[in-house]
PDB file of C-alpha atoms in Angstrom:
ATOM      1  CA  UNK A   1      90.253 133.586  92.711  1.00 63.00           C
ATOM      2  CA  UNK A   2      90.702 137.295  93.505  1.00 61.00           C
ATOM      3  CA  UNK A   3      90.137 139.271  96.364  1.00 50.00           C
ATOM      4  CA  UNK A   4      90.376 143.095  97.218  1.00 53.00           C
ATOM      5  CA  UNK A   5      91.248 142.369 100.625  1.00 45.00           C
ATOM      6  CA  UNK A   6      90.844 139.833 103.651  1.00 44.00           C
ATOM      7  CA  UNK A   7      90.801 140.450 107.042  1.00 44.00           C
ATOM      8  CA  UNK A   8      91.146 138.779 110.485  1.00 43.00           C
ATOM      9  CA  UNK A   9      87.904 139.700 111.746  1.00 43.00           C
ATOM     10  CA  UNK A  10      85.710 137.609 113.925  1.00 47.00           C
ATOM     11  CA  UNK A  11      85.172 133.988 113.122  1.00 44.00           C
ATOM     12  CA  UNK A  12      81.521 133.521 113.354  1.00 52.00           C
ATOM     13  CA  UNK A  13      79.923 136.813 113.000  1.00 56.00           C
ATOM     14  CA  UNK A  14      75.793 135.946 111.023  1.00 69.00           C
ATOM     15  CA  UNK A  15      75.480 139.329 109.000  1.00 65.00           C
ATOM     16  CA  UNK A  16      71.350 137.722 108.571  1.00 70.00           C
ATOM     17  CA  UNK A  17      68.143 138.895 110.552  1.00 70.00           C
ATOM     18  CA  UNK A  18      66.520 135.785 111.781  1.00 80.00           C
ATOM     19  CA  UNK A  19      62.830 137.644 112.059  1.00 76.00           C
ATOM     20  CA  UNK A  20      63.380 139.088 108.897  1.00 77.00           C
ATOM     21  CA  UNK A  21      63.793 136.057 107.144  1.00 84.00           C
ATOM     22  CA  UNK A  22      61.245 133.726 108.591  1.00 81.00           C
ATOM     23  CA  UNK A  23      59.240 136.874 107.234  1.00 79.00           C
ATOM     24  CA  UNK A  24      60.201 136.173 103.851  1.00 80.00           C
ATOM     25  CA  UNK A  25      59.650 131.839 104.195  1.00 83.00           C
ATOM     26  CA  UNK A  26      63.489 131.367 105.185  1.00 87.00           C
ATOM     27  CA  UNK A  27      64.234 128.712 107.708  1.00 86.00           C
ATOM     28  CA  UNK A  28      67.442 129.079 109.575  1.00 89.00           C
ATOM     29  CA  UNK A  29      67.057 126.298 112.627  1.00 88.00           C
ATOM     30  CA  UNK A  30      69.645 124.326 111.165  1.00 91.00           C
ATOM     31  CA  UNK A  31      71.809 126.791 109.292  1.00 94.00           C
ATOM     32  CA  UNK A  32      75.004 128.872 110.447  1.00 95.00           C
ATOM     33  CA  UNK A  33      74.168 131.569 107.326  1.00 96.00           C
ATOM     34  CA  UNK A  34      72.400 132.224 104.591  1.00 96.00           C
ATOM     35  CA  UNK A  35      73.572 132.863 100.679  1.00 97.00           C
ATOM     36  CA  UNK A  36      71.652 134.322  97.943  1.00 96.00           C
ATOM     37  CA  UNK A  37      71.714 133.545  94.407  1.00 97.00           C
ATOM     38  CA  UNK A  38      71.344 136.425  91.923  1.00 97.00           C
ATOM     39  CA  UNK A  39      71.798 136.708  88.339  1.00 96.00           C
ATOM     40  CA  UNK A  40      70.543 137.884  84.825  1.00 96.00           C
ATOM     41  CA  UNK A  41      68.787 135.291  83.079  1.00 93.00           C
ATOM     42  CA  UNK A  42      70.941 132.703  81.117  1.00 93.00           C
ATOM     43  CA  UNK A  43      74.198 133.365  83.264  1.00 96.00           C
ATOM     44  CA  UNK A  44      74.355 129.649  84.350  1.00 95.00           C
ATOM     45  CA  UNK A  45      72.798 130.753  88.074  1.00 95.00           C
ATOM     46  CA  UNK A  46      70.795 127.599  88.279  1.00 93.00           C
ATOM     47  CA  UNK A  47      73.823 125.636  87.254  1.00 95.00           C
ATOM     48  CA  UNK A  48      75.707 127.214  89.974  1.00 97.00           C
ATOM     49  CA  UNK A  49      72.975 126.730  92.145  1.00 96.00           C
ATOM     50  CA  UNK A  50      72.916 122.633  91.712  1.00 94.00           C
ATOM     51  CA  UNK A  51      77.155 122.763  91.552  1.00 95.00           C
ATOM     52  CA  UNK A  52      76.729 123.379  95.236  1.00 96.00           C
ATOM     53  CA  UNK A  53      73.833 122.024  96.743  1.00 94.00           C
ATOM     54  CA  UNK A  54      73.585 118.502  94.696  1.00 89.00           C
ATOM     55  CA  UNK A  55      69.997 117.012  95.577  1.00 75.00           C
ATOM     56  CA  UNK A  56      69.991 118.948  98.749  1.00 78.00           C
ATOM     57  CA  UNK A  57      67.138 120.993  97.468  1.00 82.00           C
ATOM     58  CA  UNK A  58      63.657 121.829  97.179  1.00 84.00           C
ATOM     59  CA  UNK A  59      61.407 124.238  95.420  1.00 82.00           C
ATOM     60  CA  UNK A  60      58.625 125.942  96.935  1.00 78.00           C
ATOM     61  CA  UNK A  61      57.015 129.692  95.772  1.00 78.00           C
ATOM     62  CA  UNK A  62      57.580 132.708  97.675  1.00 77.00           C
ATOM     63  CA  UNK A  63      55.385 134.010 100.256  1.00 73.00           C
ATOM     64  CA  UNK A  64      52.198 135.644  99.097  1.00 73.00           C
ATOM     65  CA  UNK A  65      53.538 135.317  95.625  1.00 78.00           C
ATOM     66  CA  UNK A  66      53.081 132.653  92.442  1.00 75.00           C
ATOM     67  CA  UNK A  67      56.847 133.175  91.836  1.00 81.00           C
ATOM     68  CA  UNK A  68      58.881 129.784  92.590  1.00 80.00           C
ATOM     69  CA  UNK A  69      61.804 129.376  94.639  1.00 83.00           C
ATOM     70  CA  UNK A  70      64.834 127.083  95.258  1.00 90.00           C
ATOM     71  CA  UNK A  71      66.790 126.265  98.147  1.00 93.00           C
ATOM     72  CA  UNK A  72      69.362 124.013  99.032  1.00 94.00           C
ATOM     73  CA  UNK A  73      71.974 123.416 101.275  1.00 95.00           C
ATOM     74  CA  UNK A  74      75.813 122.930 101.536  1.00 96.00           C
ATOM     75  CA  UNK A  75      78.645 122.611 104.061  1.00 96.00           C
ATOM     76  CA  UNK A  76      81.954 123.711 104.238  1.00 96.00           C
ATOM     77  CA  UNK A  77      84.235 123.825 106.862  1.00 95.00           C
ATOM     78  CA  UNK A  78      81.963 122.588 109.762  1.00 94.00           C
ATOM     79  CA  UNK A  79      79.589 125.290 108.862  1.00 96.00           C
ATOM     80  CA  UNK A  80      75.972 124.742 107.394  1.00 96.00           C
ATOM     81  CA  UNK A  81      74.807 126.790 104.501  1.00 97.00           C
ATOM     82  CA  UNK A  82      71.714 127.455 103.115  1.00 95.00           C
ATOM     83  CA  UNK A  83      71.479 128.765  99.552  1.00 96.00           C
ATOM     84  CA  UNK A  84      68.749 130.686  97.996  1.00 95.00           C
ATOM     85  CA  UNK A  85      68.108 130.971  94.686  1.00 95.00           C
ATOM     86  CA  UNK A  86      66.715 134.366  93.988  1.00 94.00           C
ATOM     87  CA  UNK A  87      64.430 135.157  90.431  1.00 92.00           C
ATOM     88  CA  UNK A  88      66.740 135.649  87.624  1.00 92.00           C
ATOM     89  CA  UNK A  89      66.416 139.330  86.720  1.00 92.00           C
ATOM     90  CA  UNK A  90      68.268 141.856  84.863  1.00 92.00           C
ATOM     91  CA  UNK A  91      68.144 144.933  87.666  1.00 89.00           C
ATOM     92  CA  UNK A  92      66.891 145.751  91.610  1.00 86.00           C
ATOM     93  CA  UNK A  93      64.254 148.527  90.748  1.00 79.00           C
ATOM     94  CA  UNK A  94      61.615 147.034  91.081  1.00 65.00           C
ATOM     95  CA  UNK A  95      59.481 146.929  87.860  1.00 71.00           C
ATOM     96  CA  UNK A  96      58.295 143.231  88.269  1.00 82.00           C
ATOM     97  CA  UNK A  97      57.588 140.894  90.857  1.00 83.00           C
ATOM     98  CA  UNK A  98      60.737 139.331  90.285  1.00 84.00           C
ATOM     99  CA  UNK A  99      62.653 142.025  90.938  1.00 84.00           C
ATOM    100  CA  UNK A 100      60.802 143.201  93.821  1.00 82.00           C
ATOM    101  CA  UNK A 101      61.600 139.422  94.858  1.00 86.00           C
ATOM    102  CA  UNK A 102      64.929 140.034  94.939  1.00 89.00           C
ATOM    103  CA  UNK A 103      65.275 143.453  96.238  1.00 85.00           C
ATOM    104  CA  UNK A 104      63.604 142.594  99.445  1.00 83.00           C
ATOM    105  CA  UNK A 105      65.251 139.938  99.841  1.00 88.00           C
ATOM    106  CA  UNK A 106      69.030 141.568  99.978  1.00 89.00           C
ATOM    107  CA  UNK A 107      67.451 144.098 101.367  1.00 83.00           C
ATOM    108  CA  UNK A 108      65.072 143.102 104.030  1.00 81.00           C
ATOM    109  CA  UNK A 109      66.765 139.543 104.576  1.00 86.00           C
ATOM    110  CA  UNK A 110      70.513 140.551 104.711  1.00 89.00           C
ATOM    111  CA  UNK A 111      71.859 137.895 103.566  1.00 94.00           C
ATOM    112  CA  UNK A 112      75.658 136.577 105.117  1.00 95.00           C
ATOM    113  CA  UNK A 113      77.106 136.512 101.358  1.00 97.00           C
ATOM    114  CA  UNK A 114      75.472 137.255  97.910  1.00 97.00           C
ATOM    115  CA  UNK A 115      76.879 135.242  94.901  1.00 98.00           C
ATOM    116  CA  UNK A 116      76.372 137.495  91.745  1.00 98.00           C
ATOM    117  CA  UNK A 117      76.849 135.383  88.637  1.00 98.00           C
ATOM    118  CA  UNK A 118      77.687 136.670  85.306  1.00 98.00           C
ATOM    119  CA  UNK A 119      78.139 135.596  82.395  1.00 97.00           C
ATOM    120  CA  UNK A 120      82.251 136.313  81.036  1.00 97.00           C
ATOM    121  CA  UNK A 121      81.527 136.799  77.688  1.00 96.00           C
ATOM    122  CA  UNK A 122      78.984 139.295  78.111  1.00 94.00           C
ATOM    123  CA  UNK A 123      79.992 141.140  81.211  1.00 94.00           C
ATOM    124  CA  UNK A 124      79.398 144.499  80.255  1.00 93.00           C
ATOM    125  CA  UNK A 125      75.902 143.366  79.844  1.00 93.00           C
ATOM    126  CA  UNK A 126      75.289 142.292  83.284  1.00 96.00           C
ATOM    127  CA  UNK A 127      77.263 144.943  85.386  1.00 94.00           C
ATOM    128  CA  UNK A 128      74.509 146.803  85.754  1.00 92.00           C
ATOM    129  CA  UNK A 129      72.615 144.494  88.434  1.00 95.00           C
ATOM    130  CA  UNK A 130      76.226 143.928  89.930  1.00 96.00           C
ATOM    131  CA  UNK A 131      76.506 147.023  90.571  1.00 92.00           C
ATOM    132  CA  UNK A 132      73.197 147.837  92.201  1.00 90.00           C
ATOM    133  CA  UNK A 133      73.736 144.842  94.219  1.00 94.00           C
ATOM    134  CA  UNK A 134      76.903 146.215  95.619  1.00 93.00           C
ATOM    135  CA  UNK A 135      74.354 149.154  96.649  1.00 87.00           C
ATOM    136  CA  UNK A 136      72.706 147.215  98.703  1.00 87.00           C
ATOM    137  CA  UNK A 137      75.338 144.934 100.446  1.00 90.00           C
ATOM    138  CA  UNK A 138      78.891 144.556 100.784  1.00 89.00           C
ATOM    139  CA  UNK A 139      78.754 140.869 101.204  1.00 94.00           C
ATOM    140  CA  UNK A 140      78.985 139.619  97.670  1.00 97.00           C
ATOM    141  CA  UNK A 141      81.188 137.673  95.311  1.00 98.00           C
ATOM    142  CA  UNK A 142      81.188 137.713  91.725  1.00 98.00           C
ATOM    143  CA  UNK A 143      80.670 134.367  90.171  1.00 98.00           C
ATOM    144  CA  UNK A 144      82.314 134.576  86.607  1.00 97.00           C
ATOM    145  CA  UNK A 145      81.186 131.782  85.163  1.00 97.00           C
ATOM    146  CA  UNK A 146      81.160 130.537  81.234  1.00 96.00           C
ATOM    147  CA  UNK A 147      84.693 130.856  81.477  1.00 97.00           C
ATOM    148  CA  UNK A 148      85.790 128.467  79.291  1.00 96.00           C
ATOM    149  CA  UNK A 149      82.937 130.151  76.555  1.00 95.00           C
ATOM    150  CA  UNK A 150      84.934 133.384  76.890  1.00 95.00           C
ATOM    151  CA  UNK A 151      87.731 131.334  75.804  1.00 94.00           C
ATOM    152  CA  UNK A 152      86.470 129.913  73.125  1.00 95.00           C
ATOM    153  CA  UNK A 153      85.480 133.306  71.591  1.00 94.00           C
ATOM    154  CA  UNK A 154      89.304 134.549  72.403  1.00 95.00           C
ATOM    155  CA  UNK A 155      87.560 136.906  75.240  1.00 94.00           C
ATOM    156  CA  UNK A 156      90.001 137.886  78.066  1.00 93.00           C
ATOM    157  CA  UNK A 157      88.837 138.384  81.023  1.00 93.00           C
ATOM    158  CA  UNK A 158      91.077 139.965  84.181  1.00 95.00           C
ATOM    159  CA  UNK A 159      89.801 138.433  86.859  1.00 96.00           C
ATOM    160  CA  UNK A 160      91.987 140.772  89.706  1.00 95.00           C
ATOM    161  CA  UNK A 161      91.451 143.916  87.921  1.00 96.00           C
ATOM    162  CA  UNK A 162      87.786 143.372  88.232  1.00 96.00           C
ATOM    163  CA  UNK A 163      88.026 142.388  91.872  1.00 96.00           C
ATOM    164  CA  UNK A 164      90.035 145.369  92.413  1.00 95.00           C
ATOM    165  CA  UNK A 165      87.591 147.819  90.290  1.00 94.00           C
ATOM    166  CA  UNK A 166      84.315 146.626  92.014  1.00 96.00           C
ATOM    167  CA  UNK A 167      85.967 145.598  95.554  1.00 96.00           C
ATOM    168  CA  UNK A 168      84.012 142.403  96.495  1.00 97.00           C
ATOM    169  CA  UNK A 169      86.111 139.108  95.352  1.00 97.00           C
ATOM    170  CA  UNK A 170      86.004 137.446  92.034  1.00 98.00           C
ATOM    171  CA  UNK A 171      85.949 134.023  91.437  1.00 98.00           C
ATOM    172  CA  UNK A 172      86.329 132.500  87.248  1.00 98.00           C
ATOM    173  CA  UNK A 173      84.596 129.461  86.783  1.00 97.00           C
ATOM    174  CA  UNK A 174      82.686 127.146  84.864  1.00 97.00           C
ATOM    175  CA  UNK A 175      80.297 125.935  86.723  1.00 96.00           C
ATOM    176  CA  UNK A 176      79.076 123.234  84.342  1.00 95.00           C
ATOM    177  CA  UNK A 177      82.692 121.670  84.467  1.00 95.00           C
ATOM    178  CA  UNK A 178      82.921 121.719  88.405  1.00 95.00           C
ATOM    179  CA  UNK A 179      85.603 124.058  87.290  1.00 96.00           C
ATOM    180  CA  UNK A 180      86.022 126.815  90.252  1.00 96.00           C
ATOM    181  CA  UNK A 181      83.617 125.601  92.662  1.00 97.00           C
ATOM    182  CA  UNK A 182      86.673 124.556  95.434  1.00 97.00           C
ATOM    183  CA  UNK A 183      87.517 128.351  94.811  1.00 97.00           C
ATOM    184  CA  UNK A 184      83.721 129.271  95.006  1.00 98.00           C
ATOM    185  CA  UNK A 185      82.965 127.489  98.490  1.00 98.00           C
ATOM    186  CA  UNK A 186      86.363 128.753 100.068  1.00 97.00           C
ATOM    187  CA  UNK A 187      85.440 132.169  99.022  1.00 98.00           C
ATOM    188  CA  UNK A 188      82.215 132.366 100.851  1.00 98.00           C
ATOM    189  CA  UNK A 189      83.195 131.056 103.544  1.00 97.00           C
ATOM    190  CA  UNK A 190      85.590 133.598 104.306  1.00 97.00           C
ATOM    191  CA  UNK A 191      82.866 136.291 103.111  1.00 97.00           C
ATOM    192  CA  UNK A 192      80.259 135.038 105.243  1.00 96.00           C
ATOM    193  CA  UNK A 193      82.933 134.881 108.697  1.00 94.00           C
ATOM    194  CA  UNK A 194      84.405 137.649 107.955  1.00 93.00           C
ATOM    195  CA  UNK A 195      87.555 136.712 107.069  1.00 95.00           C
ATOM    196  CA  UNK A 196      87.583 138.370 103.834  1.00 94.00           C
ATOM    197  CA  UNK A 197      86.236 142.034 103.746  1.00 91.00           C
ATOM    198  CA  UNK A 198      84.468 143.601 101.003  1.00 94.00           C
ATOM    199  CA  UNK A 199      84.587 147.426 100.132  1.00 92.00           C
ATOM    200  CA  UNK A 200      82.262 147.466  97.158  1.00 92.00           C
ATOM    201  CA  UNK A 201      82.995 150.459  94.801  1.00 83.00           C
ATOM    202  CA  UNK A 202      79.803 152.281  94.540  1.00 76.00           C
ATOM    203  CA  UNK A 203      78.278 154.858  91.922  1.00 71.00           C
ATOM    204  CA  UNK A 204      79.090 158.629  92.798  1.00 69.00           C
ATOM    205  CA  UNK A 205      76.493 160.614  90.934  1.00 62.00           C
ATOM    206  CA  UNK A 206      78.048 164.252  90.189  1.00 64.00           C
ATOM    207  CA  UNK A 207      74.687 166.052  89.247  1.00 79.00           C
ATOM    208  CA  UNK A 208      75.181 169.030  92.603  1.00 84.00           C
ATOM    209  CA  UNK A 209      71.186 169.084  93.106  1.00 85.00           C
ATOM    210  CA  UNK A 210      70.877 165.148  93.262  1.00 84.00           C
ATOM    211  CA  UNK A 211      74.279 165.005  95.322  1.00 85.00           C
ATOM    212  CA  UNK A 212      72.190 167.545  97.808  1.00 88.00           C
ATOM    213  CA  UNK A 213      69.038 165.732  98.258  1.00 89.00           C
ATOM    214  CA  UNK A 214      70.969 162.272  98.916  1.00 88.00           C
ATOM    215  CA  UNK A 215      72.972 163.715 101.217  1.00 89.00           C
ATOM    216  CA  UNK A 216      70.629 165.733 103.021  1.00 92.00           C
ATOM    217  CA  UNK A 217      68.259 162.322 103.274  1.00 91.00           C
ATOM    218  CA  UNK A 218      71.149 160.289 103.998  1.00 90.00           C
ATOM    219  CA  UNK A 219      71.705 162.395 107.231  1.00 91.00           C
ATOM    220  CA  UNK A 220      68.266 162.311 108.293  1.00 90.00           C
ATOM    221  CA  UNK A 221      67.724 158.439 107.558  1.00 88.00           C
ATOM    222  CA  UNK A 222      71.141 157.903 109.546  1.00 88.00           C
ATOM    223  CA  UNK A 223      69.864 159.944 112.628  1.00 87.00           C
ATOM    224  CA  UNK A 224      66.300 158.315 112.403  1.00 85.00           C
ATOM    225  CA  UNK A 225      67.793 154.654 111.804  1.00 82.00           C
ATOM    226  CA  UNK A 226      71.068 154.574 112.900  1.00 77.00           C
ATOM    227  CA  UNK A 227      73.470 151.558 111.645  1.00 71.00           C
ATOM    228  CA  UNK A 228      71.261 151.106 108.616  1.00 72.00           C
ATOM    229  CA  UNK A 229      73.854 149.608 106.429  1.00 66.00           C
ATOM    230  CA  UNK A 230      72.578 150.699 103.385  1.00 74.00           C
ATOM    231  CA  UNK A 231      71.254 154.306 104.212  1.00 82.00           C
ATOM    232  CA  UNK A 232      72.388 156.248 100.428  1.00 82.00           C
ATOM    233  CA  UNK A 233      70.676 152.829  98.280  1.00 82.00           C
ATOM    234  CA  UNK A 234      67.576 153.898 100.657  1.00 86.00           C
ATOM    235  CA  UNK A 235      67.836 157.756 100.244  1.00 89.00           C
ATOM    236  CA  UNK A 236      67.615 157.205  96.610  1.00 85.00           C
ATOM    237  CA  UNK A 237      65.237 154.643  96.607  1.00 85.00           C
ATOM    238  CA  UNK A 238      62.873 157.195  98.553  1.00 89.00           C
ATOM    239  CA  UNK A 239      63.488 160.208  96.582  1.00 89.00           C
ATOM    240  CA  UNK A 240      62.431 157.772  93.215  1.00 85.00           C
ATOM    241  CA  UNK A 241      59.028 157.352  94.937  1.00 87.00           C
ATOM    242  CA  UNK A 242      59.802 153.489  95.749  1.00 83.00           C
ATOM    243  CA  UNK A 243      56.484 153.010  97.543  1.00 84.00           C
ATOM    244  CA  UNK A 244      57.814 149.421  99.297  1.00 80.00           C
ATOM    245  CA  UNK A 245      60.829 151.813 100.841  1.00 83.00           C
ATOM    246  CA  UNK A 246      57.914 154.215 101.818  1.00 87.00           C
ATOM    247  CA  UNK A 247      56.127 151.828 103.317  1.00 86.00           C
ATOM    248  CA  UNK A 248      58.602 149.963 104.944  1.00 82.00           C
ATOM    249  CA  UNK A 249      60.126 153.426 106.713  1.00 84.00           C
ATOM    250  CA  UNK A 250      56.220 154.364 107.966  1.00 85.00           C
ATOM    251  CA  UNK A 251      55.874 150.341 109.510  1.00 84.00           C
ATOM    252  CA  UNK A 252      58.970 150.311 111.323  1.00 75.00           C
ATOM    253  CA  UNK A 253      60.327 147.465 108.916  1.00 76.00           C
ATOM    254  CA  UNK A 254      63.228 149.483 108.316  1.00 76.00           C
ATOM    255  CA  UNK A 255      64.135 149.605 111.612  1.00 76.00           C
ATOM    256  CA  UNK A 256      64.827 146.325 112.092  1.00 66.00           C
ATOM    257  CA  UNK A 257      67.686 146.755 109.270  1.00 62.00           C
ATOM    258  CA  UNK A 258      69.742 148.341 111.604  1.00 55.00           C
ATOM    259  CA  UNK A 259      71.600 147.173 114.585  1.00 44.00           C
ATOM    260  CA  UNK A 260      69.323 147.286 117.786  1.00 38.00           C
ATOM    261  CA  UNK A 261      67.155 148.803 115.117  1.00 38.00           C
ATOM    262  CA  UNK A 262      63.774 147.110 116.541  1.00 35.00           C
ATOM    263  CA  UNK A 263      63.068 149.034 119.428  1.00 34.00           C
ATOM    264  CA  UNK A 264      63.668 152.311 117.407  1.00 31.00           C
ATOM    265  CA  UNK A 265      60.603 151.351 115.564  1.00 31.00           C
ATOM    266  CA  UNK A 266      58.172 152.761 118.712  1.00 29.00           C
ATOM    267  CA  UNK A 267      59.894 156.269 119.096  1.00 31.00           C
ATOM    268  CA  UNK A 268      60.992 157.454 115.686  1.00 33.00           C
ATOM    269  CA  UNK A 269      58.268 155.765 113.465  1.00 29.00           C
ATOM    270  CA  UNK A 270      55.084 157.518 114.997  1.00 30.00           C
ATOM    271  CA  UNK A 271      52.760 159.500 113.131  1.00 28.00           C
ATOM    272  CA  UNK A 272      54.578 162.442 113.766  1.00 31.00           C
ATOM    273  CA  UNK A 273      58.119 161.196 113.497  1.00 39.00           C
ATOM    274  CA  UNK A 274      60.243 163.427 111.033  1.00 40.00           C
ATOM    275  CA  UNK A 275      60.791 160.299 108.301  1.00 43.00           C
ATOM    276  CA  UNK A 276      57.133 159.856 108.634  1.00 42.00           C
ATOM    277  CA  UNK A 277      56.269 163.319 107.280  1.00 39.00           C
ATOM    278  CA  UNK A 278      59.175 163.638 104.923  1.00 43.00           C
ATOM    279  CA  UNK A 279      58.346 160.719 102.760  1.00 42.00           C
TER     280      UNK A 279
END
């Protein structure tokens, strides 16, 4: 396993938001933190998905939606988790219900650690929803599983050189062998209590006008919302029309995203706060 970095920060430090998730069906009564599962399609996610939870798991279908979900549980180090597996999808922007699944849900659910699975012997492939994941949270670890398929086809793979590149850790595995999961468990567990930190490398766009607008909206969203942990992802989600980012900035959802963030919602989210008009 590789990791950019690890820290000694606090032990037990929940990165979720309870209300959020009971929001979006997620019951946390009995769970120290939450992990989501995300993934292209045919990356070996669900075989991830029963490497750690075994038969501690039940399916179920989103809220409001006919799409079906998965959740199970597993603990490590005196610690509950509870896993959800998130729609297999191939990007964050929202075309489908699927994706729109899974947005919301790193978005709106924050969850303590996000396992990104990919598949090793087609990686270029599938670093495009890594990397708009890492635009949305810095909790994350790469899951590089079909490891031993890479072999096979002579493929090399450097593990520590991709941790390093995309700053969240990497962990090879093959999850079909049980290879990597001891690895895979260790690693978000010190994700999720902070004692390993993630700086996830994240897209610079170098057109000057676009560079502008972001960073204009950026400053605004910051002083409307502050602590919003993902403030750029939203700017450009906003200036692409996203109407669920719209709509969650004129409800006061957004709000909540940020820390103390609630009881902004009353004073900056009126009709005639300055996000309100702007988007």
């Amino acid at each position: 396993m590789s990791d950019p970095r690890t820290n000694p920060a606090c032990a037990n430090c929940p990165a979720h938001k309870i209300a959020n998730l009971q929001k979006l069906g997620v019951d946390m009564s009995r769970f120290d933190y939450v992990v989501a599962l995300a993934g292209n399609p045919n990356t070996g996610k669900s075989t991830v998905f029963n490497a750690l939870t075994g038969l501690r798991q039940h399916t179920g279908n989103w809220p409001g939606k006919t799409v079906s979900r998965a959740e199970g549980a597993f603990s490590y180090q005196e610690k509950r988790y509870k896993l959800v597996d998130l729609p297999g999808t191939y990007s964050l922007l929202s075309a489908s219900q699927d994706e729109e699944i899974a947005r919301n849900f790193l978005l709106f659910g924050q969850p303590d650690v996000t396992l990104i699975v990919v598949d090793a012997t087609r990686l270029e492939r599938n670093l495009n929803l890594v990397l708009q994941v890492l635009e949305v949270t810095a909790r994350a670890v790469l899951c590089l599983n079909l490891m031993d398929e890479a072999r096979r086809h002579r493929l090399q793979v450097d593990d520590r050189s991709l941790a390093k590149d995309l700053g969240v850790p990497v962990v090879p595995m093959t999850a079909r062998r049980g290879d990597g999961i001891p690895e895979l468990l260790e690693t978000i567990h010190g994700v999720a209590s902070g004692a390993i930190a993630c700086q996830p490398h994240r897209l610079k766009n170098d057109a000057p006008r676009l560079r502008k607008a972001v960073a204009e909206l950026v400053q605004q969203i910051e002083r409307e919302f502050p602590n919003l942990p993902n403030s750029r992802w939203i700017a450009l989600r906003l200036l692409e029309g996203d109407e669920r980012i719209i709509e969650a900035v004129r409800t006061g959802e957004l709000a909540d995203l940020g820390v103390g963030g609630a009881d902004l919602a009353a004073s900056n989210l009126s009709p005639q706060g300055s996000m309100e008009k702007s988007v």
